[in-house]
CSV table of C-alpha atoms and ligand atoms in Angstrom, one decimal:
chain,number,residue,atom,x,y,z
A,13,MET,CA,173.9,47.7,-150.9
A,14,SER,CA,171.9,47.5,-147.8
A,15,GLN,CA,172.5,45.1,-144.9
A,16,ALA,CA,169.5,43.1,-146.0
A,17,ASP,CA,170.9,42.7,-149.5
A,18,ALA,CA,174.3,41.5,-148.2
A,19,ALA,CA,172.7,38.5,-146.4
A,20,PHE,CA,170.0,37.7,-149.1
A,21,ALA,CA,169.7,34.2,-150.4
A,22,LYS,CA,166.5,33.3,-152.3
A,23,GLY,CA,164.6,30.6,-150.4
A,24,LEU,CA,167.1,31.1,-147.5
A,25,GLU,CA,169.4,28.6,-149.3
A,26,GLY,CA,172.5,28.0,-147.4
A,27,ILE,CA,171.4,30.3,-144.5
A,28,ILE,CA,171.8,28.9,-140.9
A,29,ALA,CA,168.5,30.1,-139.3
A,30,GLY,CA,169.0,28.7,-135.8
A,31,GLU,CA,170.6,26.1,-133.6
A,32,THR,CA,169.3,22.7,-132.8
A,33,THR,CA,170.3,19.5,-130.9
A,34,ILE,CA,167.6,17.4,-132.5
A,35,CYS,CA,168.7,16.5,-135.9
A,36,SER,CA,171.5,17.0,-138.4
A,37,VAL,CA,170.9,16.9,-142.2
A,38,GLU,CA,174.2,16.7,-144.1
A,39,GLN,CA,175.4,15.4,-147.5
A,40,GLY,CA,177.2,12.6,-145.6
A,41,GLY,CA,174.4,11.5,-143.3
A,42,LEU,CA,171.1,12.1,-141.5
A,43,PHE,CA,171.3,11.9,-137.7
A,44,TYR,CA,168.5,12.1,-135.0
A,45,ARG,CA,170.2,13.2,-131.8
A,46,GLY,CA,173.4,11.6,-133.0
A,47,TYR,CA,171.9,8.3,-134.2
A,48,GLU,CA,172.4,7.7,-138.0
A,49,ILE,CA,169.3,7.0,-140.0
A,50,HIS,CA,170.4,3.6,-141.4
A,51,ASP,CA,171.0,2.5,-137.8
A,52,LEU,CA,167.6,3.7,-136.7
A,53,ALA,CA,165.8,2.2,-139.7
A,54,LYS,CA,167.4,-1.2,-139.0
A,55,ASN,CA,167.4,-1.3,-135.2
A,56,ALA,CA,164.8,1.0,-133.8
A,57,THR,CA,161.0,1.3,-133.8
A,58,PHE,CA,159.1,4.4,-134.6
A,59,ASP,CA,157.8,4.5,-130.9
A,60,GLN,CA,161.5,4.5,-129.7
A,61,VAL,CA,162.4,7.2,-132.2
A,62,ALA,CA,159.4,9.4,-131.1
A,63,PHE,CA,160.6,9.0,-127.5
A,64,LEU,CA,164.1,9.9,-128.6
A,65,LEU,CA,162.9,13.1,-130.3
A,66,LEU,CA,160.5,14.2,-127.6
A,67,GLU,CA,162.2,13.2,-124.4
A,68,GLY,CA,165.8,13.7,-125.7
A,69,HIS,CA,167.4,10.3,-125.2
A,70,LYS,CA,167.2,6.6,-126.2
A,71,PRO,CA,164.5,5.1,-124.0
A,72,SER,CA,165.2,2.3,-121.5
A,73,PRO,CA,162.7,-0.6,-121.8
A,74,ALA,CA,160.8,0.7,-118.8
A,75,GLU,CA,160.7,4.3,-120.2
A,76,LEU,CA,159.5,2.9,-123.5
A,77,ASP,CA,156.7,1.0,-121.8
A,78,ARG,CA,155.7,4.1,-119.9
A,79,PHE,CA,155.7,6.2,-123.1
A,80,LYS,CA,153.7,3.7,-125.1
A,81,ALA,CA,151.1,3.5,-122.3
A,82,GLU,CA,150.8,7.3,-122.2
A,83,ILE,CA,150.3,7.4,-126.0
A,84,ARG,CA,147.8,4.6,-126.0
A,85,LYS,CA,145.7,6.4,-123.3
A,86,GLU,CA,145.6,9.5,-125.5
A,87,ARG,CA,144.5,7.8,-128.7
A,88,PRO,CA,140.8,8.5,-128.5
A,89,ILE,CA,139.8,11.9,-130.0
A,90,PRO,CA,137.1,14.2,-128.6
A,91,HIS,CA,133.5,13.8,-129.9
A,92,HIS,CA,133.5,17.3,-131.4
A,93,VAL,CA,136.5,16.3,-133.6
A,94,THR,CA,134.7,13.0,-134.7
A,95,ARG,CA,131.6,15.1,-135.5
A,96,PHE,CA,133.7,17.5,-137.5
A,97,LEU,CA,135.1,14.5,-139.5
A,98,GLN,CA,131.7,13.1,-140.1
A,99,GLU,CA,130.2,16.4,-141.2
A,100,THR,CA,133.1,16.9,-143.6
A,101,GLY,CA,132.4,13.5,-145.2
A,102,PRO,CA,130.4,14.8,-148.1
A,103,ALA,CA,133.0,17.4,-149.0
A,104,LEU,CA,135.8,14.7,-148.7
A,105,LYS,CA,133.8,12.4,-151.0
A,106,ALA,CA,133.1,15.3,-153.4
A,107,GLY,CA,136.8,16.2,-153.5
A,108,THR,CA,136.4,19.8,-152.4
A,109,ALA,CA,138.0,18.9,-149.1
A,110,VAL,CA,141.3,17.0,-149.2
A,111,PRO,CA,142.6,14.9,-146.3
A,112,MET,CA,145.5,17.2,-145.5
A,113,ASP,CA,143.2,20.2,-145.1
A,114,VAL,CA,140.8,18.1,-143.0
A,115,LEU,CA,143.6,16.9,-140.8
A,116,ARG,CA,144.9,20.4,-140.4
A,117,SER,CA,141.5,21.7,-139.3
A,118,ALA,CA,141.0,18.7,-137.0
A,119,VAL,CA,144.4,19.3,-135.2
A,120,SER,CA,143.5,22.9,-134.8
A,121,ILE,CA,140.1,22.1,-133.1
A,122,LEU,CA,141.8,19.5,-130.9
A,123,ALA,CA,143.2,22.5,-129.1
A,124,HIS,CA,139.8,23.6,-127.9
A,125,THR,CA,139.5,20.8,-125.4
A,126,ASP,CA,143.2,20.4,-124.5
A,127,PRO,CA,143.6,21.4,-120.9
A,128,ASP,CA,147.2,22.6,-121.6
A,129,CYS,CA,146.4,24.5,-124.7
A,130,GLN,CA,147.4,28.0,-123.8
A,131,SER,CA,150.6,27.0,-121.9
A,132,VAL,CA,154.1,27.0,-123.4
A,133,ALA,CA,155.7,25.6,-120.3
A,134,ALA,CA,158.0,22.5,-120.9
A,135,ASP,CA,155.8,20.0,-119.0
A,136,ALA,CA,152.6,21.2,-120.7
A,137,ASN,CA,154.3,21.1,-124.1
A,138,LEU,CA,155.5,17.5,-123.6
A,139,ARG,CA,152.0,16.4,-122.6
A,140,LYS,CA,150.5,18.1,-125.6
A,141,ALA,CA,153.1,16.6,-127.9
A,142,LYS,CA,152.2,13.1,-126.7
A,143,ARG,CA,148.5,13.8,-127.2
A,144,LEU,CA,149.0,15.1,-130.7
A,145,LEU,CA,151.2,12.1,-131.6
A,146,ALA,CA,148.5,9.8,-130.2
A,147,LYS,CA,145.5,11.5,-131.8
A,148,VAL,CA,146.7,12.2,-135.4
A,149,PRO,CA,146.5,8.5,-136.4
A,150,THR,CA,142.9,8.4,-134.9
A,151,ILE,CA,141.9,11.4,-136.9
A,152,ILE,CA,143.4,9.9,-140.1
A,153,GLY,CA,141.7,6.6,-139.4
A,154,GLN,CA,138.3,8.1,-138.7
A,155,MET,CA,138.6,10.3,-141.8
A,156,GLN,CA,139.3,7.3,-144.0
A,157,ASN,CA,136.4,5.4,-142.4
A,158,VAL,CA,134.1,8.3,-143.2
A,159,ILE,CA,135.4,8.4,-146.8
A,160,ASP,CA,134.9,4.6,-147.2
A,161,GLY,CA,131.5,4.7,-145.5
A,162,ARG,CA,132.4,2.2,-142.9
A,163,PRO,CA,131.6,2.4,-139.1
A,164,LEU,CA,134.4,4.1,-137.2
A,165,VAL,CA,137.1,1.6,-136.2
A,166,ALA,CA,137.4,1.5,-132.4
A,167,PRO,CA,136.3,5.0,-131.8
A,168,GLU,CA,136.3,4.7,-128.0
A,169,THR,CA,139.9,3.4,-127.7
A,170,GLY,CA,141.6,4.9,-130.8
A,171,GLY,CA,142.5,1.5,-132.0
A,172,ASP,CA,144.0,-1.7,-130.6
A,173,PRO,CA,146.2,-1.3,-127.5
A,174,ALA,CA,148.3,-4.2,-128.6
A,175,LEU,CA,149.4,-2.4,-131.8
A,176,ASP,CA,152.2,0.1,-132.0
A,177,HIS,CA,151.9,3.5,-133.7
A,178,ALA,CA,152.3,2.3,-137.3
A,179,ALA,CA,150.3,-0.9,-137.1
A,180,ASN,CA,147.5,0.9,-135.2
A,181,LEU,CA,147.4,3.6,-137.9
A,182,MET,CA,146.9,1.0,-140.6
A,183,TYR,CA,144.3,-0.8,-138.5
A,184,LEU,CA,142.3,2.4,-137.8
A,185,MET,CA,142.3,3.3,-141.5
A,186,SER,CA,141.1,0.0,-142.8
A,187,GLY,CA,139.7,-2.1,-139.9
A,188,GLN,CA,142.3,-4.7,-141.0
A,189,LYS,CA,145.3,-5.5,-138.8
A,190,PRO,CA,148.4,-5.4,-141.0
A,191,SER,CA,150.8,-8.3,-141.4
A,192,PRO,CA,154.0,-8.0,-139.4
A,193,GLU,CA,155.9,-7.3,-142.6
A,194,TYR,CA,153.6,-4.5,-143.7
A,195,ALA,CA,153.5,-3.0,-140.2
A,196,ARG,CA,157.3,-3.0,-140.1
A,197,VAL,CA,157.6,-1.3,-143.5
A,198,VAL,CA,155.2,1.5,-142.5
A,199,ASP,CA,157.0,1.7,-139.1
A,200,VAL,CA,160.3,2.3,-141.0
A,201,SER,CA,158.7,4.8,-143.3
A,202,LEU,CA,157.6,6.7,-140.1
A,203,ILE,CA,161.1,6.5,-138.7
A,204,LEU,CA,162.5,8.0,-142.0
A,205,TYR,CA,159.8,10.8,-142.0
A,206,ALA,CA,160.1,11.7,-138.3
A,207,GLU,CA,162.5,14.6,-138.4
A,208,HIS,CA,164.6,16.6,-140.8
A,209,ASP,CA,166.0,19.7,-139.1
A,210,PHE,CA,164.9,23.1,-140.5
A,211,ASN,CA,162.8,21.8,-143.4
A,212,ALA,CA,159.9,24.2,-144.5
A,213,SER,CA,157.2,22.7,-142.2
A,214,THR,CA,159.5,22.5,-139.1
A,215,PHE,CA,160.7,26.0,-139.7
A,216,THR,CA,157.1,27.1,-140.0
A,217,SER,CA,156.3,25.5,-136.7
A,218,ARG,CA,159.4,27.2,-135.1
A,219,VAL,CA,158.4,30.6,-136.4
A,220,ILE,CA,155.0,30.2,-134.9
A,221,ALA,CA,156.4,28.9,-131.6
A,222,GLY,CA,158.9,31.8,-131.7
A,223,THR,CA,156.1,34.3,-131.1
A,224,LEU,CA,155.3,32.3,-128.0
A,225,SER,CA,152.2,31.0,-129.6
A,226,ASP,CA,151.0,27.5,-128.7
A,227,MET,CA,151.9,24.0,-129.9
A,228,HIS,CA,148.6,23.2,-131.6
A,229,GLY,CA,148.9,26.4,-133.7
A,230,ALA,CA,152.5,25.5,-134.5
A,231,VAL,CA,151.6,22.0,-135.6
A,232,THR,CA,148.6,23.3,-137.6
A,233,GLY,CA,151.0,25.6,-139.4
A,234,GLY,CA,153.4,22.7,-140.0
A,235,ILE,CA,150.7,20.6,-141.6
A,236,ALA,CA,149.8,23.5,-143.9
A,237,ALA,CA,153.4,23.8,-145.0
A,238,LEU,CA,153.9,20.1,-145.4
A,239,LYS,CA,150.9,19.8,-147.7
A,240,GLY,CA,152.7,21.6,-150.5
A,241,PRO,CA,153.9,19.5,-153.5
A,242,LEU,CA,157.4,20.9,-153.1
A,243,HIS,CA,157.5,19.4,-149.6
A,244,GLY,CA,155.5,16.5,-148.1
A,245,GLY,CA,152.8,16.6,-150.7
A,246,ALA,CA,155.4,15.2,-153.1
A,247,ASN,CA,154.7,11.6,-152.0
A,248,GLU,CA,151.2,11.8,-153.4
A,249,MET,CA,152.3,13.7,-156.4
A,250,ALA,CA,155.1,11.3,-157.2
A,251,MET,CA,152.5,8.5,-157.4
A,252,GLU,CA,150.1,10.5,-159.4
A,253,MET,CA,153.0,11.2,-161.9
A,254,LEU,CA,153.8,7.5,-162.2
A,255,LYS,CA,150.1,6.8,-162.8
A,256,GLU,CA,150.2,9.4,-165.6
A,257,ILE,CA,153.3,7.8,-167.1
A,258,MET,CA,151.7,4.3,-166.8
A,259,HIS,CA,148.6,5.6,-168.5
A,260,ASP,CA,150.5,7.2,-171.3
A,261,VAL,CA,153.0,4.5,-172.1
A,262,GLY,CA,151.1,1.4,-171.0
A,263,GLU,CA,152.5,-1.6,-169.2
A,264,LYS,CA,154.2,-2.7,-172.4
A,265,GLY,CA,156.0,0.6,-172.6
A,266,ILE,CA,158.0,0.0,-169.3
A,267,GLY,CA,161.6,-0.6,-170.1
A,268,THR,CA,161.3,0.8,-173.6
A,269,LYS,CA,162.0,4.2,-175.2
A,270,ALA,CA,158.4,5.2,-174.6
A,271,VAL,CA,159.4,6.2,-171.0
A,272,ASP,CA,162.5,8.1,-172.3
A,273,ASP,CA,160.2,10.0,-174.7
A,274,TRP,CA,157.7,10.8,-171.9
A,275,MET,CA,160.6,12.1,-169.7
A,276,GLN,CA,162.1,14.1,-172.6
A,277,ARG,CA,158.7,15.8,-173.1
A,278,ALA,CA,158.7,16.6,-169.4
A,279,PHE,CA,162.2,18.1,-169.6
A,280,ASP,CA,161.3,20.1,-172.7
A,281,THR,CA,158.4,21.7,-171.0
A,282,LYS,CA,160.5,22.3,-167.8
A,283,ARG,CA,158.1,20.2,-165.8
A,284,LYS,CA,159.2,19.5,-162.2
A,285,LEU,CA,159.2,15.7,-161.6
A,286,MET,CA,157.8,15.0,-158.2
A,287,GLY,CA,159.8,13.0,-155.7
A,288,PHE,CA,163.1,14.2,-157.2
A,289,GLY,CA,165.6,16.7,-156.0
A,290,HIS,CA,166.4,18.2,-152.6
A,291,ARG,CA,167.5,21.5,-151.2
A,292,VAL,CA,170.2,20.0,-149.1
A,293,TYR,CA,171.0,16.5,-150.5
A,294,LYS,CA,172.6,16.9,-153.9
A,295,ASN,CA,174.1,13.4,-154.0
A,296,GLY,CA,171.0,11.6,-153.0
A,297,ASP,CA,168.6,11.4,-150.1
A,298,HIS,CA,169.9,8.9,-147.5
A,299,ARG,CA,166.3,7.8,-146.7
A,300,ALA,CA,165.3,6.9,-150.3
A,301,PRO,CA,167.2,3.7,-150.9
A,302,ILE,CA,166.1,2.3,-147.5
A,303,LEU,CA,162.4,2.7,-148.3
A,304,HIS,CA,162.9,1.6,-151.9
A,305,ALA,CA,164.4,-1.7,-150.9
A,306,LEU,CA,161.7,-2.4,-148.4
A,307,GLY,CA,158.9,-1.4,-150.7
A,308,ARG,CA,160.3,-3.4,-153.6
A,309,ALA,CA,160.6,-6.5,-151.4
A,310,ILE,CA,156.9,-6.2,-150.7
A,311,ALA,CA,156.1,-5.6,-154.4
A,312,GLU,CA,158.0,-8.7,-155.3
A,313,LYS,CA,155.7,-10.8,-153.2
A,314,ASP,CA,152.5,-8.9,-154.0
A,315,THR,CA,149.6,-11.0,-155.2
A,316,ARG,CA,147.1,-8.2,-155.5
A,317,ASN,CA,146.8,-5.9,-158.4
A,318,PRO,CA,146.6,-2.3,-157.4
A,319,GLY,CA,145.6,0.0,-160.2
A,320,GLY,CA,145.3,-2.8,-162.7
A,321,HIS,CA,149.1,-3.6,-162.9
A,322,ALA,CA,151.2,-5.9,-160.9
A,323,ALA,CA,152.9,-4.0,-158.0
A,324,LEU,CA,156.4,-4.9,-159.3
A,325,GLN,CA,155.6,-3.2,-162.6
A,326,TRP,CA,155.2,0.1,-160.8
A,327,PHE,CA,158.6,-0.3,-159.2
A,328,ARG,CA,160.1,-1.2,-162.6
A,329,LEU,CA,158.6,2.0,-164.0
A,330,GLY,CA,159.8,4.0,-161.1
A,331,GLU,CA,163.3,2.6,-161.4
A,332,GLN,CA,163.4,3.5,-165.1
A,333,VAL,CA,162.3,7.0,-164.3
A,334,GLN,CA,165.0,7.3,-161.7
A,335,ALA,CA,167.7,6.1,-164.1
A,336,ILE,CA,166.6,8.6,-166.8
A,337,MET,CA,166.5,11.4,-164.2
A,338,LEU,CA,170.0,10.6,-163.0
A,339,ASP,CA,171.4,10.2,-166.5
A,340,LYS,CA,169.9,13.3,-168.0
A,341,LYS,CA,169.6,15.7,-165.1
A,342,LYS,CA,171.9,14.2,-162.4
A,343,ILE,CA,169.0,14.5,-159.9
A,344,HIS,CA,168.3,11.8,-157.4
A,345,PRO,CA,165.0,10.7,-156.0
A,346,ASN,CA,164.1,11.9,-152.5
A,347,VAL,CA,162.3,9.8,-149.9
A,348,ASP,CA,158.9,10.7,-151.3
A,349,PHE,CA,159.4,8.8,-154.5
A,350,PRO,CA,159.8,5.3,-152.9
A,351,CYS,CA,157.2,6.3,-150.3
A,352,GLY,CA,154.6,6.8,-153.0
A,353,LEU,CA,155.5,3.4,-154.6
A,354,THR,CA,155.6,1.6,-151.3
A,355,TYR,CA,152.3,2.9,-149.9
A,356,PHE,CA,150.6,2.2,-153.3
A,357,THR,CA,151.9,-1.3,-153.2
A,358,MET,CA,150.2,-1.7,-149.8
A,359,GLY,CA,146.9,-0.4,-151.1
A,360,ILE,CA,147.0,2.8,-149.0
A,361,PRO,CA,144.7,5.5,-150.6
A,362,VAL,CA,147.0,8.1,-152.3
A,363,PRO,CA,145.4,11.2,-150.6
A,364,GLN,CA,146.4,9.8,-147.2
A,365,TYR,CA,150.1,9.5,-148.0
A,366,THR,CA,150.9,13.1,-146.8
A,367,PRO,CA,148.6,12.8,-143.7
A,368,ILE,CA,150.6,9.6,-142.8
A,369,PHE,CA,153.7,11.7,-143.1
A,370,VAL,CA,152.1,14.0,-140.5
A,371,ALA,CA,151.5,11.0,-138.2
A,372,SER,CA,155.3,10.7,-138.0
A,373,ARG,CA,156.6,14.3,-138.5
A,374,VAL,CA,154.4,15.6,-135.7
A,375,SER,CA,157.0,14.1,-133.3
A,376,GLY,CA,159.8,16.2,-135.0
A,377,TRP,CA,157.6,19.4,-135.0
A,378,CYS,CA,156.8,19.1,-131.4
A,379,ALA,CA,160.4,18.5,-130.4
A,380,HIS,CA,161.3,21.7,-132.3
A,381,VAL,CA,158.5,23.6,-130.7
A,382,MET,CA,159.8,22.6,-127.3
A,383,GLU,CA,163.3,23.4,-128.2
A,384,GLN,CA,162.2,26.8,-129.5
A,385,HIS,CA,160.2,27.6,-126.4
A,386,ALA,CA,163.0,26.5,-124.1
A,387,ASN,CA,165.4,29.0,-125.5
A,388,ASN,CA,163.3,31.5,-127.4
A,389,ARG,CA,164.0,34.5,-129.5
A,390,LEU,CA,161.4,35.9,-131.9
A,391,ILE,CA,162.2,34.7,-135.5
A,392,ARG,CA,162.0,37.9,-137.6
A,393,PRO,CA,164.3,38.2,-140.6
A,394,LEU,CA,164.6,41.2,-143.0
A,395,SER,CA,163.5,41.5,-146.6
A,396,ALA,CA,165.3,43.1,-149.5
A,397,TYR,CA,162.9,45.8,-150.7
A,398,ARG,CA,162.5,46.0,-154.5
A,399,GLY,CA,159.5,48.2,-154.7
A,400,GLU,CA,158.8,51.8,-155.6
A,401,PRO,CA,161.1,54.5,-154.2
A,402,PRO,CA,159.5,56.8,-151.6
A,403,ARG,CA,156.7,59.0,-153.1
A,404,LYS,CA,153.9,61.3,-152.0
A,405,TRP,CA,150.3,60.1,-151.8
A,406,ASN,CA,149.0,63.5,-152.9
A,407,ALA,CA,151.7,64.1,-155.5
B,529,COA,C1,162.9,19.8,-153.5
B,529,COA,C2,163.0,21.0,-154.4
B,529,COA,C3,161.9,22.0,-154.0
B,529,COA,C4,164.4,21.7,-154.1
B,529,COA,O1,164.4,22.9,-154.7
B,529,COA,P1,165.6,23.9,-154.8
B,529,COA,O2,166.7,23.6,-153.9
B,529,COA,O3,165.1,25.2,-154.8
B,529,COA,O4,166.2,23.5,-156.3
B,529,COA,P2,165.7,24.2,-157.6
B,529,COA,O5,164.3,24.1,-157.7
B,529,COA,O6,166.4,25.5,-157.6
B,529,COA,O7,166.4,23.2,-158.6
B,529,COA,C5,167.8,23.4,-159.1
B,529,COA,C6,167.7,22.9,-160.6
B,529,COA,O8,167.4,21.5,-160.6
B,529,COA,C7,166.1,21.4,-161.3
B,529,COA,N1,165.3,20.5,-160.5
B,529,COA,C8,165.3,20.3,-159.2
B,529,COA,N2,164.4,19.4,-158.8
B,529,COA,C9,163.8,19.0,-160.0
B,529,COA,C10,162.7,18.1,-160.3
B,529,COA,N3,162.1,17.5,-159.3
B,529,COA,N4,162.4,17.9,-161.5
B,529,COA,C11,163.0,18.6,-162.5
B,529,COA,N5,164.0,19.5,-162.3
B,529,COA,C12,164.4,19.7,-161.1
B,529,COA,C13,165.5,22.8,-161.3
B,529,COA,O9,164.6,22.9,-162.4
B,529,COA,C14,166.7,23.6,-161.4
B,529,COA,O10,167.2,23.6,-162.7
B,529,COA,P3,167.7,24.9,-163.4
B,529,COA,O11,168.9,25.4,-162.6
B,529,COA,O12,168.0,24.5,-164.8
B,529,COA,O13,166.6,25.9,-163.3
B,529,COA,C15,163.0,20.7,-155.9
B,529,COA,O14,164.0,19.7,-156.1
B,529,COA,C16,161.6,20.1,-156.3
B,529,COA,O15,160.8,20.9,-156.6
B,529,COA,N6,161.5,18.8,-156.3
B,529,COA,C17,160.2,18.2,-156.6
B,529,COA,C18,159.3,18.2,-155.4
B,529,COA,C19,159.7,17.2,-154.4
B,529,COA,O16,160.0,16.1,-154.6
B,529,COA,N7,159.7,17.7,-153.1
B,529,COA,C20,160.1,16.8,-152.0
B,529,COA,C21,161.4,17.3,-151.4
B,529,COA,S1,161.9,16.2,-150.1
């Protein structure tokens, strides 16, 4: 057995691929720089958490004011990015372009006018991290404006300076300022999504940064990795799956054997149920119950009728699916499952769920890029070769 075989684990399961001081993901808890996720979800704001991740410590009130002012100043996006979004409008409407791909391209071309683009120095990286954090919501907002065919919301300011990151994102997407309750729930969802150690997209960003490539490239790669349905794309796919179940069983089927039968068919065909399971958490994702409770509270009061069914019915269906999954497969929901339900209840368009994840996780990616650049070694693992034995071309 070769040295590579000895260390092989499919999907790098259980392999420690580096050191970090940013986040710890364990069965027993999720911590950002030592602060436990329930504590942060209850007592912090996303803006504070982004500061914690990027600048390394809990901000004082003065530091937070300074940080928020820096972010606000960076919210407008260059005209060439706006033009790109407008020109992509027909493809977005036709469905050949999807928001995650458009966001990925927009972030990549942001680099072209960033004065620090080619530097990997710590101060340049921090400036770029703040610009990316500030500009991603503006890109998402303008993209949604283009899709909806409305004039761009606040294109010269990137939103309303009085609004924090989450509320401003919702405002930019819709032109409507969210209620304090909605804004807080989205803010908490962003806290929960901000960071998760060496998950696939963050690891991708670190691999790119490890070649001493630049932050925009690393974040662009992170977005590409996050899009996949086994990773961040699961929040959209979880909601699409619930829509499929609702369509198949009907509202009257909720709470009945019809849902068990649907699930059994999924198990029989070995279908992966989106929003369930996790590589690290085998006894449940710490983030999921936090968001589920907040989303359900909104659904209980909801007076609108998204998708033709009362919002609470979607939660009831989701809860039944969760119970069957736990009973039959012993698999818990991950954070993407309640995220799908919660954003749907709020009327957020499904194809923007994963881009909204980016509006948060960009803080974690940038923190990791900075950590990688500060103490770099090229990330270059081995592979276990399973191909043909050595042979002659002209045999
Ligand atoms: C997250 C995920 C990729 C983790 O994958 P992993 O650690 O490689 O785990 P595996 O895919 O090997 O799953 C282990 C077993 O549980 C089953 N399983 C895991 N997640 C499942 C799911 N969502 N639906 C159905 N079965 C699932 C697998 O089929 C496998 O069963 P088997 O041993 O009988 O083949 C996986 O759980 C998944 O695909 N989930 C759905 C996508 C999702 O929600 N992603 C967001 C993650 S935060």
